[in-house]
Amino acid sequence: MNRMKYIEYIDREFESLIPGYLETKKKEQEEIWHAVDCEDFDRVMYLCERLYYSSASYAFTFIEKFSAEMRYWVTLKQQDQMKKLLEEYADYFDNLEIIYIEK
């Protein structure tokens, strides 16, 4: 794993919502893994599209990038690439630092 620190700059206005949001995203990660393992690519696409739009709302750039890349690999049905991205996504949660900013 990378073991690098992932830094996200999030509007302080959302500070109270972020812990619950991230907890939900961690749970959804398990759902995505299951869908990839079962080759349920329609489900992976649905989950990643939902993830993409919610991450953009809070300005989580890594999650937005992850979900866009996953959607690309889903269209090609490249399970190995999806699993590689999911491992990086897990590393992200383990090494995430959020810096709240005033906008």
Coordinates of N, CA and C in Angstrom, one line a residue:
M1 N 0.8 -1.2 0.0 CA 0.0 0.0 0.0 C 0.9 1.3 0.0
N2 N 0.3 2.3 -0.4 CA 0.9 3.6 -0.5 C 1.5 4.1 0.9
R3 N 0.6 4.1 1.9 CA 0.9 4.6 3.2 C 1.3 6.1 3.1
M4 N 0.8 6.8 2.1 CA 0.9 8.2 2.0 C -0.2 8.9 2.7
K5 N -0.1 10.1 3.1 CA -1.2 10.9 3.7 C -2.0 11.5 2.5
Y6 N -3.3 11.3 2.6 CA -4.2 11.9 1.6 C -4.8 13.1 2.3
I7 N -4.7 14.3 1.7 CA -5.2 15.5 2.3 C -6.4 16.0 1.5
E8 N -7.5 16.3 2.2 CA -8.7 16.9 1.5 C -9.0 18.2 2.2
Y9 N -9.2 19.2 1.4 CA -9.6 20.6 1.9 C -11.1 20.7 1.8
I10 N -11.8 20.7 2.9 CA -13.2 20.7 2.9 C -13.8 22.0 3.5
D11 N -14.8 22.5 3.0 CA -15.5 23.7 3.5 C -15.9 23.5 4.9
R12 N -15.5 24.4 5.8 CA -15.9 24.2 7.3 C -17.4 24.1 7.5
E13 N -18.2 24.7 6.6 CA -19.6 24.6 6.6 C -20.1 23.2 6.7
F14 N -19.4 22.2 6.2 CA -19.8 20.8 6.1 C -19.2 20.0 7.3
E15 N -18.4 20.6 8.1 CA -17.7 19.9 9.2 C -18.5 18.9 9.9
S16 N -19.7 19.3 10.3 CA -20.5 18.3 11.2 C -21.1 17.2 10.4
L17 N -21.1 17.3 9.1 CA -21.7 16.2 8.2 C -20.6 15.2 7.8
I18 N -19.4 15.6 7.8 CA -18.3 14.8 7.2 C -18.1 13.4 7.9
P19 N -18.1 13.3 9.2 CA -17.9 12.0 9.8 C -18.9 11.0 9.4
G20 N -20.2 11.3 9.4 CA -21.2 10.4 8.9 C -21.1 10.1 7.4
Y21 N -20.7 11.1 6.6 CA -20.5 10.9 5.2 C -19.4 9.9 5.0
L22 N -18.3 10.0 5.6 CA -17.2 9.1 5.4 C -17.5 7.7 5.9
E23 N -18.2 7.6 7.0 CA -18.7 6.3 7.5 C -19.5 5.6 6.5
T24 N -20.4 6.3 5.9 CA -21.3 5.7 4.8 C -20.4 5.3 3.6
K25 N -19.5 6.1 3.3 CA -18.6 5.7 2.1 C -17.8 4.5 2.4
K26 N -17.3 4.3 3.6 CA -16.6 3.1 4.0 C -17.5 1.9 3.9
K27 N -18.7 2.0 4.3 CA -19.7 0.9 4.2 C -20.0 0.6 2.7
E28 N -20.1 1.6 1.9 CA -20.4 1.4 0.5 C -19.2 0.8 -0.2
Q29 N -18.0 1.0 0.3 CA -16.8 0.4 -0.2 C -16.9 -1.1 -0.2
E30 N -17.5 -1.7 0.9 CA -17.7 -3.1 1.0 C -18.7 -3.6 -0.1
E31 N -19.7 -2.8 -0.3 CA -20.7 -3.1 -1.3 C -20.1 -3.1 -2.7
I32 N -19.2 -2.2 -3.0 CA -18.5 -2.1 -4.3 C -17.6 -3.4 -4.4
W33 N -16.9 -3.7 -3.4 CA -16.0 -4.9 -3.4 C -16.9 -6.1 -3.8
H34 N -18.0 -6.3 -3.1 CA -18.9 -7.5 -3.3 C -19.4 -7.5 -4.8
A35 N -19.8 -6.3 -5.3 CA -20.3 -6.3 -6.6 C -19.2 -6.6 -7.6
V36 N -17.9 -6.1 -7.4 CA -16.8 -6.5 -8.3 C -16.5 -8.0 -8.2
D37 N -16.5 -8.5 -7.0 CA -16.2 -10.0 -6.9 C -17.3 -10.8 -7.6
C38 N -18.5 -10.3 -7.6 CA -19.6 -11.1 -8.2 C -19.8 -10.7 -9.7
E39 N -18.9 -9.9 -10.2 CA -19.0 -9.4 -11.6 C -20.3 -8.8 -11.9
D40 N -20.9 -8.1 -10.9 CA -22.1 -7.4 -11.1 C -21.7 -5.9 -11.5
F41 N -21.3 -5.8 -12.8 CA -20.8 -4.5 -13.2 C -21.8 -3.4 -13.3
D42 N -23.1 -3.8 -13.5 CA -24.1 -2.7 -13.5 C -24.2 -2.1 -12.1
R43 N -24.1 -3.0 -11.1 CA -24.2 -2.5 -9.7 C -23.0 -1.7 -9.4
V44 N -21.8 -2.1 -9.8 CA -20.6 -1.3 -9.6 C -20.7 0.1 -10.2
M45 N -21.3 0.1 -11.5 CA -21.4 1.4 -12.1 C -22.4 2.3 -11.4
Y46 N -23.5 1.7 -10.9 CA -24.5 2.5 -10.2 C -23.9 3.1 -8.9
L47 N -23.2 2.2 -8.1 CA -22.6 2.7 -6.9 C -21.5 3.8 -7.1
C48 N -20.7 3.6 -8.2 CA -19.7 4.6 -8.5 C -20.2 5.9 -9.0
E49 N -21.3 5.8 -9.7 CA -22.0 7.1 -10.2 C -22.5 7.8 -9.0
R50 N -23.2 7.1 -8.1 CA -23.7 7.7 -6.9 C -22.5 8.3 -6.0
L51 N -21.5 7.6 -5.9 CA -20.3 8.1 -5.2 C -19.7 9.3 -5.8
Y52 N -19.6 9.3 -7.2 CA -19.1 10.4 -7.9 C -19.8 11.7 -7.6
Y53 N -21.1 11.7 -7.7 CA -21.9 12.9 -7.5 C -21.9 13.4 -6.0
S54 N -21.9 12.4 -5.1 CA -21.9 12.9 -3.7 C -20.6 13.4 -3.3
S55 N -19.5 12.9 -3.8 CA -18.2 13.4 -3.5 C -17.9 14.8 -4.0
A56 N -18.5 15.0 -5.2 CA -18.3 16.4 -5.8 C -19.1 17.4 -4.9
S57 N -20.2 17.0 -4.3 CA -20.9 18.0 -3.5 C -20.1 18.5 -2.3
Y58 N -19.3 17.6 -1.7 CA -18.4 18.0 -0.6 C -17.0 18.3 -0.9
A59 N -16.6 18.2 -2.2 CA -15.3 18.5 -2.7 C -14.3 17.5 -2.3
F60 N -14.6 16.2 -2.2 CA -13.7 15.2 -1.9 C -13.0 14.8 -3.2
T61 N -11.9 15.4 -3.6 CA -11.3 15.2 -4.9 C -10.9 13.8 -5.1
F62 N -10.3 13.1 -4.1 CA -9.8 11.7 -4.3 C -11.0 10.8 -4.6
I63 N -12.1 10.9 -3.9 CA -13.2 10.0 -4.1 C -13.8 10.3 -5.4
E64 N -13.9 11.5 -5.8 CA -14.4 11.9 -7.2 C -13.5 11.2 -8.2
K65 N -12.2 11.3 -8.1 CA -11.3 10.7 -9.1 C -11.4 9.2 -9.1
F66 N -11.5 8.6 -7.9 CA -11.6 7.2 -7.7 C -12.8 6.7 -8.5
S67 N -14.0 7.3 -8.2 CA -15.2 6.9 -8.8 C -15.2 7.0 -10.3
A68 N -14.6 8.1 -10.8 CA -14.5 8.3 -12.3 C -13.7 7.2 -12.9
E69 N -12.5 6.8 -12.3 CA -11.7 5.8 -12.8 C -12.4 4.4 -12.7
M70 N -13.1 4.2 -11.6 CA -13.8 2.9 -11.5 C -14.8 2.8 -12.6
R71 N -15.5 3.8 -12.9 CA -16.5 3.8 -14.0 C -15.9 3.5 -15.3
Y72 N -14.7 4.0 -15.5 CA -14.0 3.7 -16.8 C -13.7 2.2 -16.8
W73 N -13.1 1.6 -15.8 CA -12.7 0.2 -15.8 C -13.9 -0.7 -15.8
V74 N -15.1 -0.2 -15.3 CA -16.3 -1.0 -15.3 C -16.7 -1.2 -16.8
T75 N -16.6 -0.1 -17.6 CA -17.0 -0.2 -19.0 C -16.2 -1.2 -19.7
L76 N -15.0 -1.4 -19.3 CA -14.1 -2.4 -19.9 C -14.1 -3.8 -19.2
K77 N -14.9 -3.8 -18.1 CA -15.0 -5.1 -17.3 C -13.6 -5.6 -16.9
Q78 N -12.8 -4.7 -16.4 CA -11.4 -5.0 -16.0 C -11.4 -5.1 -14.5
Q79 N -11.8 -6.3 -14.0 CA -11.8 -6.6 -12.6 C -10.5 -6.3 -11.8
D80 N -9.4 -6.7 -12.4 CA -8.1 -6.5 -11.8 C -7.8 -5.0 -11.5
Q81 N -8.2 -4.2 -12.5 CA -8.0 -2.8 -12.3 C -8.9 -2.2 -11.2
M82 N -10.1 -2.7 -11.2 CA -11.1 -2.3 -10.2 C -10.6 -2.6 -8.8
K83 N -10.1 -3.8 -8.7 CA -9.6 -4.3 -7.4 C -8.4 -3.5 -6.9
K84 N -7.6 -3.1 -7.9 CA -6.4 -2.3 -7.5 C -6.8 -0.9 -7.0
L85 N -7.8 -0.3 -7.7 CA -8.4 0.9 -7.3 C -9.0 0.8 -5.9
L86 N -9.7 -0.2 -5.7 CA -10.4 -0.4 -4.4 C -9.4 -0.6 -3.2
E87 N -8.2 -1.2 -3.5 CA -7.2 -1.2 -2.5 C -6.7 0.2 -2.2
E88 N -6.5 1.0 -3.2 CA -6.0 2.3 -3.0 C -7.1 3.1 -2.2
Y89 N -8.4 2.9 -2.5 CA -9.5 3.6 -1.9 C -9.5 3.2 -0.4
A90 N -9.2 2.0 0.0 CA -9.1 1.6 1.4 C -7.9 2.3 2.1
D91 N -6.8 2.4 1.4 CA -5.6 3.1 1.9 C -6.0 4.6 2.1
Y92 N -6.8 5.1 1.3 CA -7.2 6.5 1.4 C -7.9 6.7 2.7
F93 N -8.9 5.8 3.1 CA -9.6 6.0 4.3 C -8.7 5.8 5.5
D94 N -7.7 4.9 5.4 CA -6.7 4.7 6.5 C -5.8 5.9 6.7
N95 N -5.6 6.7 5.7 CA -4.6 7.7 5.8 C -5.1 9.1 5.4
L96 N -6.4 9.3 5.6 CA -7.0 10.6 5.2 C -6.8 11.6 6.3
E97 N -6.4 12.8 5.9 CA -6.4 14.0 6.8 C -7.3 15.1 6.2
I98 N -8.2 15.6 6.9 CA -9.1 16.6 6.4 C -8.7 17.9 7.1
I99 N -8.6 18.9 6.2 CA -8.3 20.3 6.7 C -9.5 21.1 6.3
Y100 N -10.2 21.6 7.3 CA -11.4 22.4 7.1 C -11.0 23.9 6.8
I101 N -11.6 24.4 5.8 CA -11.2 25.8 5.4 C -12.5 26.7 5.4
E102 N -12.2 28.0 5.5 CA -13.3 28.9 5.4 C -13.4 29.3 3.9
K103 N -14.6 29.4 3.4 CA -14.8 29.8 2.0 C -15.5 31.1 2.0

